Phi, psi and omega in degrees: 000138178248133184214143173253137175237149168270135182242126180253142175105354181284138180237343183201176182298329180297327178297310181296319181296322179294317178297313178304314183293313183294316180291324179297335179279348182286142179293134179098352180275123178269322176200151177213133177230118180256128183246113183292321183298315185261001182053044184225166178219133172254124180228135177245119186213164180271111187290351176275349180247339184218141182246165177296323179298320180294318178302310182296326180294319179298317182291321182296319179297338179273357178097018181233169181240128180245135176218143183295129176272086186301321183282347184053039182233122184277118180264074186298322182301312184290325179298309186287319184290322178297313177295323183294316180294320179299310181295325179297314178297315180298320179293315182301312178299318179295322181294320182301320180268335181288322184298310177296327179295316181294315181296317180302314184283326175298316179299314182294316183295316189260356178062039185295312174223157180275120180274343179068022179233155183286166177300321181302316178295325175302314181295320182295312177297319180297318180296320178296318182289324182283336186301311179298327180294321177293316184293316182291337178254034184298339181299327178298322183283316184298309183287317184295312182289319176299317179297321179299316179288335177277357182078021183228055182305141179227193183296325176300326180294318180297314183296315182297313179295320180295318180284327176294321177296318178300314180296319181297329178266014179063021176264069184298322183294325178294316182296316181295319182291319180300307182300320181291314182290321178295320180292320175299318180296321179292325177295313179295324176297314179294321179295316178294321179300329181300331181285341182289335180264015184299321183295320177295317175300321178296319176298313179305320185279357179291328183282128179293151180287328185226159179213163181257116180260137178266117177234103186068237179265002185251150173251124185239132179275127183227165173289141182305324180296341181267357178292134179249149175303132180100346177295142175265132186241136175267121183247115180273160174304133181090348179290150172265137182293125185279325183221174175283150177182202177226154177290121183263329182202132179097184177213152182199188172231139185242136173272107183257017187300329182297332181258314189263338185085353180278125184278340182281124178301148180256131178286135181231139176227182184305130179094344180286145179284147173233144181246149183301151180076358171291156179248133179285105182265004181237241187263171171295140176207166178246134178241157176247124183290133178238332177227123183232173178060231182284353182271354183288158181300316183296317180296320180293316181298313179302316182292324181296316179293320179296315180294320176299320182297331182271355180274169186242134178279151178303328179297338181290345180299328179298312179295324179297317179297316180293315182300328182298330183246359190296310186294312178302321178297315181298315180298320177297316178299316180299317179296319180295317181301313179301312181297320182292319180291323175297317179297326179281001173099005177282155184285170183301317185296315180296312182300319180292321181299317178298315178296320179293319179301317178299315180298317185282325185284335181298138185225088176284346182295319182298325176295318184289329185269342189305316182272308185299325182294314181296319180296317180296318180290320179294317178292326175292317178298320178298318177299324179293334177265006184080022180245113184258109184259125190281326181205170185291326181296321179292323178297319182290316181294324179300322182285340184248013179293151177256328188229133173245114184257130179244139165286151184274295188291124178084350181250302176268335178253169181294337180077020176232068182295153176229150178287122178263329182198151174239123182249126186238159172208136180077341176224166175272169183300319183299315183292319179299316180294321180298313181296309184297319181289328176298325182278317190278347185297342183270354185256149177259004180297142181304322179292321178295316180299324182297318181293315178297315179298323182292318178299318177298318181294332180271356181074019182280132177269148181215167187302128178267352180278165176290120180266136175292112182223146177231127183266133172252109187306124176081359183240306184161204185224140168263139180211155178238123178230123178052041176083355178256144181259137182230159171230134178231123180160219183286156185294319182293329176296318180285319181049059185278166168286138184244112174255193181297315182294318181294323179295321177299316180293322179297322180301318179292317182295321179293327177296322177292323179299319181296344177259014178098004182279152173258134182256130173243128185251151178238129179231149177244136182286130180265180183293336178272016181067006174266163182258138177260124182290130179251322187201158172230131179251122178264118181239143178235149176235147184271138176292144174299148190301328182248018181294315183298317180292324180295316179296317180298321179294317181293322176299319183292338175282354181090013180271150173271116178266135185223138179246129176248135183207154173273002184284172181289161185299314184294315179295319182294324179294320180296313180296315181300319182292322181293321181284324184092018177291149187276342181208152174208161177219138187237172179056038185262138168280164177305320179294329179294326179296319177298318180295323181294321178292321176297323178297317177300315184292325176295333181277005179085014182264137172274131190243149171241129177249124182245119179212202183265358174085354180242293180295334185259020186301318180298314179293323176297321180290329182283332186286164176291323175223123176259129178241122175262120181256138178069030184229127174242018186277161177301320180299317180298312181300323180285324187271333186262155174272329175229130179245123178257107189293330179277152176277064190226106184291337180296334184289342173295318177297316179300320180295319177295317182292321177297318177299316177299320181294317183294317180296321178298315179296320179296316179294325175296316179300311182294318178298316177300313181300316181292311181298318179304310182293319181298323181274313189288324183295311173300323178298314180292328178288345179096014181303328185266002180298316178298332183271312186240352179073021182229154175200163177288133162280155185306319181295323177292325177297322178295320177297317178298322181293317179295319179299322180301314179293315184296321181298324181295318180296314182292326179292322178294323181294343180293340177297335181297339182267004182300134173222147178217070182270000000 
């Protein structure tokens, strides 16, 4: 069973790591992912071994609250806004009392002016001023101390212990400054986090709030949420399409760039599909709603992006392991620091300041935010570019791939082949076309449609009745027409007797193949049960306009590009050379494509398979990352790891580059988080005092800790400016 929970009370990566670890130890748990950024948890478990009550109890014992997220919709706005406003209020109150506290102690310490009061009164006034700061920030103490006693110390524990120690050593200004600066850092962090979800908010806002429904002779304005399947909607020029449907009356052109990324409007007429969030760039028309509510394309894309933002990349496991032991290690280091300075003869106040600085400067938050922030921004940016990434693992794998494998027809080519020539023997062209069209009229394959369309264009008549036909996947079709048996497909499938006349026709067909043509052969069963060759159809398909440039860009990234096709060797070689792919394989059955990908993986190569998401589903499932191009269908979304909504092969390159950018950002974030702690903890402990005579004061340590988290947020936000033109 798979379930999503909302988690309340997490303050840092250590919290998420502790929940992850404890639930992972429970019997029946298959996988668990806790996301600090979204305050959520995804858990997959066997419901006969583990119950919802048990899950919530485990989380509760750790000091957090878990509740089932029934709607499975991440309300990032409310999460971030609630935290932002809370931290803002706490910071303002803290600042009001911290400023006089700071001024009072600076005057006292440096003797700027004579206050005429005793040192005792300085302490009393300082205690009175720090008290409201402590009270307004009581959550640090409530969460931190409770977590400490439960054995699951977190960042709040470090702040609570550090400020309590400062107050105990009569360093009231340090305690006030720490609380104020940490709260300021949390406020700025929450404010910056709000920008990471901009792409999701943009998607949500694409759907209009209201639409015009035609009921009888009247037009009624209703909320988009109230539209039902089958309703007729009036769409004015400039209107945004509220739901998915078909053109019921009229014709127009639609700007679908919000969903597909294609800027050129698409012409639509009666019966054509229209997708939600498109803009009517043409005439008034009437549409019939077919998918509403959560079933619309826009809703599914939004949900896909939200879910991807909440998943965890494999690279995050490094940070999770460190975060799990980080807080206990920091507390131990602080205790050792205090004891060591006391042993070296320093006074209690100095030793305590060093220990407090260690506690406060340590930043597990940067570790926890390093991965999810970058993933959320990258998946949102991808959606803005028409690249729908299903999960964080796919995002990571796409950037580390070694081989990009392409299906040919419909992926690298337009998928709309045309008959260029018909070569015949024993029959005339009209008869060959009539037989072939009678067989192929039942198929939706692009090659079959091309033959039927060619027959229609030539005015050739063919059987209007249902022809008894049997398809052999990847080979061709057997059919019976007027008592005669025929085969249409690959030459090896027909396996005809080859005489001089047949050889001459094959020579012409092969010459066309060497120029990139695909050959379809027609054979008739003879009395000896062997097949007599009747005709060869030469069909050509046009390469997509940006296929060559996309392949070139991928080659320049150091990737091995490979084309797989069921087409003949000569045609495949011509196309491969024209495209510039580094490898190709021809005459492949669907199962052979899967075998080819398995071969790459056994050689230690990470693979990307690019297809249409329907015919290539087995190969897409076998690859490390499956990409469906030019597909917004349910089948494509289910079968692929990444769906590119526009029929644009160049966007595959953009997807790979976006993944590389996201992984680079995550590594930068993790590196910064590790280096920050490696340098700042010894600095705060006073390790550099014998060398340089300097160390962090606790309040400066608090400022450094806040800066560390904010820097990770700002670095992740840089992905929003990503371009790959």
